[in-house]
JSON list of C-alpha atoms in Angstrom, two decimals:
[
{"chain": "A", "resi": 11, "resn": "MET", "atom": "CA", "xyz": [-15.31, -22.25, -7.02]},
{"chain": "A", "resi": 12, "resn": "ASP", "atom": "CA", "xyz": [-13.36, -21.11, -3.88]},
{"chain": "A", "resi": 13, "resn": "LYS", "atom": "CA", "xyz": [-9.30, -21.40, -3.59]},
{"chain": "A", "resi": 14, "resn": "THR", "atom": "CA", "xyz": [-9.92, -25.18, -1.87]},
{"chain": "A", "resi": 15, "resn": "ALA", "atom": "CA", "xyz": [-11.58, -26.26, -4.33]},
{"chain": "A", "resi": 16, "resn": "ALA", "atom": "CA", "xyz": [-9.51, -24.61, -7.15]},
{"chain": "A", "resi": 17, "resn": "SER", "atom": "CA", "xyz": [-6.30, -26.24, -4.94]},
{"chain": "A", "resi": 18, "resn": "LYS", "atom": "CA", "xyz": [-7.51, -30.05, -5.22]},
{"chain": "A", "resi": 19, "resn": "ARG", "atom": "CA", "xyz": [-8.63, -29.90, -8.93]},
{"chain": "A", "resi": 20, "resn": "PHE", "atom": "CA", "xyz": [-5.32, -28.45, -9.21]},
{"chain": "A", "resi": 21, "resn": "LEU", "atom": "CA", "xyz": [-3.44, -31.29, -7.95]},
{"chain": "A", "resi": 22, "resn": "SER", "atom": "CA", "xyz": [-5.13, -33.63, -9.09]},
{"chain": "A", "resi": 23, "resn": "LYS", "atom": "CA", "xyz": [-4.96, -32.85, -12.51]},
{"chain": "A", "resi": 24, "resn": "VAL", "atom": "CA", "xyz": [-0.54, -32.74, -11.73]},
{"chain": "A", "resi": 25, "resn": "THR", "atom": "CA", "xyz": [-0.71, -35.81, -9.87]},
{"chain": "A", "resi": 26, "resn": "SER", "atom": "CA", "xyz": [-2.90, -37.30, -12.72]},
{"chain": "A", "resi": 27, "resn": "ARG", "atom": "CA", "xyz": [0.23, -36.45, -15.12]},
{"chain": "A", "resi": 28, "resn": "PRO", "atom": "CA", "xyz": [1.91, -40.16, -16.68]},
{"chain": "A", "resi": 29, "resn": "SER", "atom": "CA", "xyz": [5.18, -38.13, -16.37]},
{"chain": "A", "resi": 30, "resn": "GLY", "atom": "CA", "xyz": [4.95, -36.87, -12.64]},
{"chain": "A", "resi": 31, "resn": "GLY", "atom": "CA", "xyz": [6.41, -33.96, -10.95]},
{"chain": "A", "resi": 32, "resn": "VAL", "atom": "CA", "xyz": [5.56, -30.27, -11.13]},
{"chain": "A", "resi": 33, "resn": "THR", "atom": "CA", "xyz": [6.26, -27.32, -13.90]},
{"chain": "A", "resi": 34, "resn": "THR", "atom": "CA", "xyz": [7.44, -24.21, -13.32]},
{"chain": "A", "resi": 35, "resn": "ASP", "atom": "CA", "xyz": [4.02, -22.68, -14.62]},
{"chain": "A", "resi": 36, "resn": "ASP", "atom": "CA", "xyz": [2.69, -25.74, -11.63]},
{"chain": "A", "resi": 37, "resn": "TRP", "atom": "CA", "xyz": [5.02, -24.25, -9.15]},
{"chain": "A", "resi": 38, "resn": "ASP", "atom": "CA", "xyz": [4.36, -20.47, -9.57]},
{"chain": "A", "resi": 39, "resn": "TRP", "atom": "CA", "xyz": [0.55, -21.17, -9.69]},
{"chain": "A", "resi": 40, "resn": "LEU", "atom": "CA", "xyz": [0.41, -23.10, -6.39]},
{"chain": "A", "resi": 41, "resn": "TRP", "atom": "CA", "xyz": [1.79, -20.02, -4.52]},
{"chain": "A", "resi": 42, "resn": "GLN", "atom": "CA", "xyz": [0.04, -17.67, -6.13]},
{"chain": "A", "resi": 43, "resn": "ASN", "atom": "CA", "xyz": [-2.93, -19.41, -5.02]},
{"chain": "A", "resi": 44, "resn": "GLU", "atom": "CA", "xyz": [-1.80, -20.43, -1.59]},
{"chain": "A", "resi": 45, "resn": "SER", "atom": "CA", "xyz": [-1.86, -23.72, -2.42]},
{"chain": "A", "resi": 46, "resn": "THR", "atom": "CA", "xyz": [1.35, -24.92, -0.49]},
{"chain": "A", "resi": 47, "resn": "PRO", "atom": "CA", "xyz": [0.14, -27.13, 2.55]},
{"chain": "A", "resi": 48, "resn": "TRP", "atom": "CA", "xyz": [3.53, -28.05, 2.64]},
{"chain": "A", "resi": 49, "resn": "VAL", "atom": "CA", "xyz": [4.88, -24.91, 4.23]},
{"chain": "A", "resi": 50, "resn": "SER", "atom": "CA", "xyz": [5.53, -25.07, 7.92]},
{"chain": "A", "resi": 51, "resn": "GLU", "atom": "CA", "xyz": [6.61, -22.43, 10.10]},
{"chain": "A", "resi": 52, "resn": "SER", "atom": "CA", "xyz": [9.59, -24.65, 11.80]},
{"chain": "A", "resi": 53, "resn": "VAL", "atom": "CA", "xyz": [12.36, -25.48, 10.88]},
{"chain": "A", "resi": 54, "resn": "HIS", "atom": "CA", "xyz": [12.62, -29.54, 9.11]},
{"chain": "A", "resi": 55, "resn": "PRO", "atom": "CA", "xyz": [12.74, -32.21, 12.27]},
{"chain": "A", "resi": 56, "resn": "VAL", "atom": "CA", "xyz": [15.17, -34.40, 9.78]},
{"chain": "A", "resi": 57, "resn": "LEU", "atom": "CA", "xyz": [17.87, -31.40, 9.23]},
{"chain": "A", "resi": 58, "resn": "GLU", "atom": "CA", "xyz": [17.51, -30.76, 12.97]},
{"chain": "A", "resi": 59, "resn": "GLU", "atom": "CA", "xyz": [18.35, -33.85, 13.88]},
{"chain": "A", "resi": 60, "resn": "TYR", "atom": "CA", "xyz": [21.00, -34.96, 10.75]},
{"chain": "A", "resi": 61, "resn": "ILE", "atom": "CA", "xyz": [22.60, -30.74, 10.87]},
{"chain": "A", "resi": 62, "resn": "ASN", "atom": "CA", "xyz": [26.32, -32.29, 12.12]},
{"chain": "A", "resi": 63, "resn": "ASP", "atom": "CA", "xyz": [26.17, -34.90, 9.01]},
{"chain": "A", "resi": 64, "resn": "LEU", "atom": "CA", "xyz": [25.04, -32.96, 6.98]},
{"chain": "A", "resi": 65, "resn": "THR", "atom": "CA", "xyz": [28.39, -30.14, 7.88]},
{"chain": "A", "resi": 66, "resn": "LEU", "atom": "CA", "xyz": [30.48, -32.86, 9.89]},
{"chain": "A", "resi": 67, "resn": "GLY", "atom": "CA", "xyz": [30.04, -29.99, 12.75]},
{"chain": "A", "resi": 68, "resn": "LYS", "atom": "CA", "xyz": [31.49, -27.11, 11.14]},
{"chain": "A", "resi": 69, "resn": "GLU", "atom": "CA", "xyz": [30.38, -23.65, 10.60]},
{"chain": "A", "resi": 70, "resn": "ASN", "atom": "CA", "xyz": [31.01, -21.18, 8.15]},
{"chain": "A", "resi": 71, "resn": "LEU", "atom": "CA", "xyz": [30.72, -23.46, 5.24]},
{"chain": "A", "resi": 72, "resn": "ARG", "atom": "CA", "xyz": [28.30, -22.75, 2.28]},
{"chain": "A", "resi": 73, "resn": "LEU", "atom": "CA", "xyz": [25.13, -24.89, 1.97]},
{"chain": "A", "resi": 74, "resn": "LEU", "atom": "CA", "xyz": [22.47, -24.31, -1.04]},
{"chain": "A", "resi": 75, "resn": "VAL", "atom": "CA", "xyz": [18.79, -24.92, -0.84]},
{"chain": "A", "resi": 76, "resn": "PRO", "atom": "CA", "xyz": [17.43, -25.71, -3.81]},
{"chain": "A", "resi": 77, "resn": "LEU", "atom": "CA", "xyz": [13.31, -24.84, -4.92]},
{"chain": "A", "resi": 78, "resn": "CYS", "atom": "CA", "xyz": [13.76, -23.64, -1.60]},
{"chain": "A", "resi": 79, "resn": "GLY", "atom": "CA", "xyz": [10.45, -21.33, -1.10]},
{"chain": "A", "resi": 80, "resn": "ASN", "atom": "CA", "xyz": [9.51, -19.57, 2.04]},
{"chain": "A", "resi": 81, "resn": "SER", "atom": "CA", "xyz": [11.53, -22.65, 4.21]},
{"chain": "A", "resi": 82, "resn": "VAL", "atom": "CA", "xyz": [12.44, -21.25, 7.78]},
{"chain": "A", "resi": 83, "resn": "ASP", "atom": "CA", "xyz": [15.48, -23.80, 6.92]},
{"chain": "A", "resi": 84, "resn": "LEU", "atom": "CA", "xyz": [17.36, -20.79, 5.51]},
{"chain": "A", "resi": 85, "resn": "LYS", "atom": "CA", "xyz": [17.07, -18.24, 8.62]},
{"chain": "A", "resi": 86, "resn": "TRP", "atom": "CA", "xyz": [17.84, -20.89, 11.13]},
{"chain": "A", "resi": 87, "resn": "LEU", "atom": "CA", "xyz": [21.24, -22.03, 8.96]},
{"chain": "A", "resi": 88, "resn": "VAL", "atom": "CA", "xyz": [22.18, -18.56, 8.72]},
{"chain": "A", "resi": 89, "resn": "ASP", "atom": "CA", "xyz": [21.14, -18.39, 12.37]},
{"chain": "A", "resi": 90, "resn": "ARG", "atom": "CA", "xyz": [24.10, -21.68, 12.83]},
{"chain": "A", "resi": 91, "resn": "GLY", "atom": "CA", "xyz": [27.06, -19.57, 11.56]},
{"chain": "A", "resi": 92, "resn": "HIS", "atom": "CA", "xyz": [26.29, -20.55, 7.48]},
{"chain": "A", "resi": 93, "resn": "GLN", "atom": "CA", "xyz": [26.32, -18.98, 4.57]},
{"chain": "A", "resi": 94, "resn": "VAL", "atom": "CA", "xyz": [23.46, -19.65, 2.41]},
{"chain": "A", "resi": 95, "resn": "VAL", "atom": "CA", "xyz": [22.04, -19.30, -0.42]},
{"chain": "A", "resi": 96, "resn": "GLY", "atom": "CA", "xyz": [18.68, -20.41, -1.99]},
{"chain": "A", "resi": 97, "resn": "VAL", "atom": "CA", "xyz": [17.21, -20.85, -5.25]},
{"chain": "A", "resi": 98, "resn": "GLU", "atom": "CA", "xyz": [13.43, -19.92, -6.28]},
{"chain": "A", "resi": 99, "resn": "VAL", "atom": "CA", "xyz": [10.81, -19.65, -9.14]},
{"chain": "A", "resi": 100, "resn": "SER", "atom": "CA", "xyz": [8.69, -17.84, -6.95]},
{"chain": "A", "resi": 101, "resn": "GLN", "atom": "CA", "xyz": [8.55, -14.34, -6.89]},
{"chain": "A", "resi": 102, "resn": "LYS", "atom": "CA", "xyz": [6.05, -14.67, -4.29]},
{"chain": "A", "resi": 103, "resn": "ALA", "atom": "CA", "xyz": [7.67, -17.12, -1.95]},
{"chain": "A", "resi": 104, "resn": "ILE", "atom": "CA", "xyz": [10.84, -15.03, -1.76]},
{"chain": "A", "resi": 105, "resn": "ALA", "atom": "CA", "xyz": [9.30, -11.76, -0.60]},
{"chain": "A", "resi": 106, "resn": "GLN", "atom": "CA", "xyz": [7.05, -13.79, 1.59]},
{"chain": "A", "resi": 107, "resn": "PHE", "atom": "CA", "xyz": [9.47, -15.19, 3.21]},
{"chain": "A", "resi": 108, "resn": "LEU", "atom": "CA", "xyz": [11.67, -11.69, 3.85]},
{"chain": "A", "resi": 109, "resn": "THR", "atom": "CA", "xyz": [8.93, -9.76, 4.91]},
{"chain": "A", "resi": 110, "resn": "GLU", "atom": "CA", "xyz": [8.65, -12.64, 7.32]},
{"chain": "A", "resi": 111, "resn": "HIS", "atom": "CA", "xyz": [11.80, -12.54, 8.89]},
{"chain": "A", "resi": 112, "resn": "GLY", "atom": "CA", "xyz": [11.90, -8.56, 8.55]},
{"chain": "A", "resi": 113, "resn": "LEU", "atom": "CA", "xyz": [15.10, -9.02, 6.76]},
{"chain": "A", "resi": 114, "resn": "GLU", "atom": "CA", "xyz": [16.41, -6.17, 5.06]},
{"chain": "A", "resi": 115, "resn": "HIS", "atom": "CA", "xyz": [17.80, -6.81, 1.60]},
{"chain": "A", "resi": 116, "resn": "ASP", "atom": "CA", "xyz": [19.60, -5.97, -1.66]},
{"chain": "A", "resi": 117, "resn": "VAL", "atom": "CA", "xyz": [18.43, -6.94, -4.95]},
{"chain": "A", "resi": 118, "resn": "GLN", "atom": "CA", "xyz": [20.31, -7.06, -8.13]},
{"chain": "A", "resi": 119, "resn": "PRO", "atom": "CA", "xyz": [20.36, -8.37, -12.07]},
{"chain": "A", "resi": 120, "resn": "VAL", "atom": "CA", "xyz": [22.14, -11.18, -12.60]},
{"chain": "A", "resi": 121, "resn": "LYS", "atom": "CA", "xyz": [23.76, -10.82, -15.60]},
{"chain": "A", "resi": 122, "resn": "GLU", "atom": "CA", "xyz": [24.26, -13.79, -16.93]},
{"chain": "A", "resi": 123, "resn": "ILE", "atom": "CA", "xyz": [20.93, -14.72, -16.78]},
{"chain": "A", "resi": 124, "resn": "GLU", "atom": "CA", "xyz": [17.74, -13.12, -18.22]},
{"chain": "A", "resi": 125, "resn": "ASN", "atom": "CA", "xyz": [15.13, -11.94, -16.13]},
{"chain": "A", "resi": 126, "resn": "ALA", "atom": "CA", "xyz": [17.42, -13.09, -13.24]},
{"chain": "A", "resi": 127, "resn": "ARG", "atom": "CA", "xyz": [18.20, -11.47, -9.78]},
{"chain": "A", "resi": 128, "resn": "VAL", "atom": "CA", "xyz": [19.41, -12.09, -6.57]},
{"chain": "A", "resi": 129, "resn": "HIS", "atom": "CA", "xyz": [18.02, -10.43, -3.08]},
{"chain": "A", "resi": 130, "resn": "THR", "atom": "CA", "xyz": [21.09, -10.65, -0.86]},
{"chain": "A", "resi": 131, "resn": "THR", "atom": "CA", "xyz": [20.70, -10.09, 2.68]},
{"chain": "A", "resi": 132, "resn": "CYS", "atom": "CA", "xyz": [22.88, -6.64, 4.70]},
{"chain": "A", "resi": 133, "resn": "ASN", "atom": "CA", "xyz": [24.83, -9.15, 6.44]},
{"chain": "A", "resi": 134, "resn": "GLY", "atom": "CA", "xyz": [25.75, -11.05, 3.22]},
{"chain": "A", "resi": 135, "resn": "ARG", "atom": "CA", "xyz": [25.30, -14.38, 5.13]},
{"chain": "A", "resi": 136, "resn": "LEU", "atom": "CA", "xyz": [21.98, -14.74, 2.50]},
{"chain": "A", "resi": 137, "resn": "GLN", "atom": "CA", "xyz": [21.61, -14.70, -1.22]},
{"chain": "A", "resi": 138, "resn": "ILE", "atom": "CA", "xyz": [18.05, -16.26, -2.61]},
{"chain": "A", "resi": 139, "resn": "TYR", "atom": "CA", "xyz": [18.21, -16.69, -6.57]},
{"chain": "A", "resi": 140, "resn": "ASP", "atom": "CA", "xyz": [15.17, -15.79, -8.00]},
{"chain": "A", "resi": 141, "resn": "CYS", "atom": "CA", "xyz": [15.15, -17.81, -11.62]},
{"chain": "A", "resi": 142, "resn": "ASP", "atom": "CA", "xyz": [15.56, -21.19, -12.34]},
{"chain": "A", "resi": 143, "resn": "PHE", "atom": "CA", "xyz": [18.05, -24.03, -10.87]},
{"chain": "A", "resi": 144, "resn": "PHE", "atom": "CA", "xyz": [18.74, -24.66, -14.38]},
{"chain": "A", "resi": 145, "resn": "ALA", "atom": "CA", "xyz": [20.14, -21.79, -15.53]},
{"chain": "A", "resi": 146, "resn": "LEU", "atom": "CA", "xyz": [22.95, -21.88, -12.62]},
{"chain": "A", "resi": 147, "resn": "SER", "atom": "CA", "xyz": [26.31, -22.53, -13.23]},
{"chain": "A", "resi": 148, "resn": "ARG", "atom": "CA", "xyz": [29.75, -22.41, -10.86]},
{"chain": "A", "resi": 149, "resn": "ASP", "atom": "CA", "xyz": [30.36, -19.14, -12.53]},
{"chain": "A", "resi": 150, "resn": "VAL", "atom": "CA", "xyz": [27.68, -17.53, -11.52]},
{"chain": "A", "resi": 151, "resn": "ILE", "atom": "CA", "xyz": [26.54, -19.16, -8.74]},
{"chain": "A", "resi": 152, "resn": "GLY", "atom": "CA", "xyz": [29.70, -20.17, -7.11]},
{"chain": "A", "resi": 153, "resn": "SER", "atom": "CA", "xyz": [30.36, -23.78, -5.21]},
{"chain": "A", "resi": 154, "resn": "PHE", "atom": "CA", "xyz": [28.79, -25.41, -1.66]},
{"chain": "A", "resi": 155, "resn": "ASN", "atom": "CA", "xyz": [30.37, -27.14, 0.73]},
{"chain": "A", "resi": 156, "resn": "GLY", "atom": "CA", "xyz": [27.44, -29.00, 1.17]},
{"chain": "A", "resi": 157, "resn": "VAL", "atom": "CA", "xyz": [23.27, -29.16, -0.27]},
{"chain": "A", "resi": 158, "resn": "TRP", "atom": "CA", "xyz": [19.91, -29.65, 1.77]},
{"chain": "A", "resi": 159, "resn": "ASP", "atom": "CA", "xyz": [17.02, -30.79, -0.50]},
{"chain": "A", "resi": 160, "resn": "LYS", "atom": "CA", "xyz": [13.80, -31.44, 1.78]},
{"chain": "A", "resi": 161, "resn": "GLY", "atom": "CA", "xyz": [11.71, -32.64, -1.50]},
{"chain": "A", "resi": 162, "resn": "ALA", "atom": "CA", "xyz": [13.22, -30.70, -4.59]},
{"chain": "A", "resi": 163, "resn": "LEU", "atom": "CA", "xyz": [14.35, -33.79, -6.59]},
{"chain": "A", "resi": 164, "resn": "VAL", "atom": "CA", "xyz": [10.59, -35.39, -6.16]},
{"chain": "A", "resi": 165, "resn": "ALA", "atom": "CA", "xyz": [9.08, -31.86, -6.88]},
{"chain": "A", "resi": 166, "resn": "ILE", "atom": "CA", "xyz": [10.34, -31.54, -10.32]},
{"chain": "A", "resi": 167, "resn": "PRO", "atom": "CA", "xyz": [8.81, -34.22, -13.10]},
{"chain": "A", "resi": 168, "resn": "PRO", "atom": "CA", "xyz": [11.04, -37.17, -13.49]},
{"chain": "A", "resi": 169, "resn": "ASP", "atom": "CA", "xyz": [12.87, -36.95, -16.94]},
{"chain": "A", "resi": 170, "resn": "MET", "atom": "CA", "xyz": [13.92, -33.77, -15.18]},
{"chain": "A", "resi": 171, "resn": "ARG", "atom": "CA", "xyz": [15.89, -35.59, -12.02]},
{"chain": "A", "resi": 172, "resn": "LYS", "atom": "CA", "xyz": [19.16, -36.52, -13.61]},
{"chain": "A", "resi": 173, "resn": "ARG", "atom": "CA", "xyz": [19.52, -33.17, -15.27]},
{"chain": "A", "resi": 174, "resn": "PHE", "atom": "CA", "xyz": [18.36, -31.88, -11.53]},
{"chain": "A", "resi": 175, "resn": "VAL", "atom": "CA", "xyz": [21.04, -34.16, -10.34]},
{"chain": "A", "resi": 176, "resn": "SER", "atom": "CA", "xyz": [24.24, -33.17, -12.92]},
{"chain": "A", "resi": 177, "resn": "CYS", "atom": "CA", "xyz": [23.64, -29.50, -12.50]},
{"chain": "A", "resi": 178, "resn": "THR", "atom": "CA", "xyz": [23.58, -29.88, -8.49]},
{"chain": "A", "resi": 179, "resn": "LEU", "atom": "CA", "xyz": [27.11, -31.49, -8.84]},
{"chain": "A", "resi": 180, "resn": "CYS", "atom": "CA", "xyz": [28.53, -29.22, -11.10]},
{"chain": "A", "resi": 181, "resn": "LEU", "atom": "CA", "xyz": [28.14, -26.47, -8.21]},
{"chain": "A", "resi": 182, "resn": "ARG", "atom": "CA", "xyz": [30.09, -28.66, -5.31]},
{"chain": "A", "resi": 183, "resn": "LEU", "atom": "CA", "xyz": [33.61, -28.44, -3.98]},
{"chain": "A", "resi": 184, "resn": "SER", "atom": "CA", "xyz": [36.14, -31.91, -3.99]},
{"chain": "A", "resi": 185, "resn": "VAL", "atom": "CA", "xyz": [33.78, -32.97, -1.03]},
{"chain": "A", "resi": 186, "resn": "CYS", "atom": "CA", "xyz": [30.35, -32.15, -0.82]},
{"chain": "A", "resi": 187, "resn": "LEU", "atom": "CA", "xyz": [27.44, -33.58, 1.77]},
{"chain": "A", "resi": 188, "resn": "CYS", "atom": "CA", "xyz": [24.00, -33.58, 0.59]},
{"chain": "A", "resi": 189, "resn": "LEU", "atom": "CA", "xyz": [20.85, -34.01, 2.75]},
{"chain": "A", "resi": 190, "resn": "SER", "atom": "CA", "xyz": [18.00, -34.78, 0.66]},
{"chain": "A", "resi": 191, "resn": "ILE", "atom": "CA", "xyz": [14.11, -35.78, 1.54]},
{"chain": "A", "resi": 192, "resn": "TYR", "atom": "CA", "xyz": [12.43, -38.19, -0.99]},
{"chain": "A", "resi": 193, "resn": "LEU", "atom": "CA", "xyz": [8.93, -39.49, -1.21]},
{"chain": "A", "resi": 194, "resn": "HIS", "atom": "CA", "xyz": [7.65, -41.67, 1.75]},
{"chain": "A", "resi": 195, "resn": "PHE", "atom": "CA", "xyz": [9.89, -39.96, 3.69]},
{"chain": "A", "resi": 196, "resn": "HIS", "atom": "CA", "xyz": [13.25, -42.09, 3.40]},
{"chain": "A", "resi": 197, "resn": "LEU", "atom": "CA", "xyz": [16.11, -39.93, 4.21]},
{"chain": "A", "resi": 198, "resn": "TYR", "atom": "CA", "xyz": [19.43, -40.27, 1.64]},
{"chain": "A", "resi": 199, "resn": "VAL", "atom": "CA", "xyz": [23.05, -38.88, 2.74]},
{"chain": "A", "resi": 200, "resn": "TYR", "atom": "CA", "xyz": [24.87, -38.96, -0.55]},
{"chain": "A", "resi": 201, "resn": "LEU", "atom": "CA", "xyz": [28.45, -38.45, -0.85]},
{"chain": "A", "resi": 202, "resn": "TYR", "atom": "CA", "xyz": [29.45, -36.09, -3.60]},
{"chain": "A", "resi": 203, "resn": "VAL", "atom": "CA", "xyz": [33.02, -36.62, -4.55]},
{"chain": "A", "resi": 204, "resn": "SER", "atom": "CA", "xyz": [34.92, -34.46, -7.01]},
{"chain": "A", "resi": 205, "resn": "ALA", "atom": "CA", "xyz": [37.00, -38.02, -8.98]},
{"chain": "A", "resi": 206, "resn": "CYS", "atom": "CA", "xyz": [33.10, -39.47, -10.37]},
{"chain": "A", "resi": 207, "resn": "LEU", "atom": "CA", "xyz": [30.43, -37.48, -11.61]},
{"chain": "A", "resi": 208, "resn": "SER", "atom": "CA", "xyz": [27.88, -40.23, -10.03]},
{"chain": "A", "resi": 209, "resn": "VAL", "atom": "CA", "xyz": [25.75, -40.11, -6.85]},
{"chain": "A", "resi": 210, "resn": "CYS", "atom": "CA", "xyz": [27.05, -42.33, -4.11]},
{"chain": "A", "resi": 211, "resn": "PRO", "atom": "CA", "xyz": [24.61, -43.48, -0.79]},
{"chain": "A", "resi": 212, "resn": "SER", "atom": "CA", "xyz": [26.44, -43.21, 2.04]},
{"chain": "A", "resi": 213, "resn": "VAL", "atom": "CA", "xyz": [23.35, -43.49, 4.53]},
{"chain": "A", "resi": 214, "resn": "CYS", "atom": "CA", "xyz": [19.93, -44.68, 3.99]},
{"chain": "A", "resi": 215, "resn": "LEU", "atom": "CA", "xyz": [17.45, -44.49, 6.98]},
{"chain": "A", "resi": 216, "resn": "CYS", "atom": "CA", "xyz": [13.32, -45.00, 6.51]},
{"chain": "A", "resi": 217, "resn": "MET", "atom": "CA", "xyz": [12.07, -42.13, 8.46]}
]
């Protein structure tokens, strides 16, 4: 069976699950078998259009990109003057990103998380954590001014989505904006406020 047929069979199995979503093992399989049709060589157009809503026009913000894959959005955000932290469980995706962009970097173990590593570029503006997103805490990864999620919440199984939001909230600063892409290309901009533990939709646009 060729790669295309194998990928179609695998994706059919995943999408037919009652629970939906992609597990960590699924994600790793997709990258190992180069079945990643969502990967683009261009910056996501929604991020380009709404970057000022995410950053409020400011520079040097600390931005989180969960389940980042090898997205060019990481470097684009760095080039715009921000400190960017990606989280990705696929070592292949991380290696591809660093190689494709010719980024010299240092690799260190994350002492608090078993088998986890963090890749840090020489200028310190970009870090990519090679680990399970749910294993992270503010003590490990710090806090953030903003979050760019172009599909992480949709990709994970539905029964884990509430936990994903809770983990993200734990990493926020007092005011943290989140730009997210969901099913049917709906865009939600969420305002995270320290006084509450829920996510309050502030803008909703249909793409």
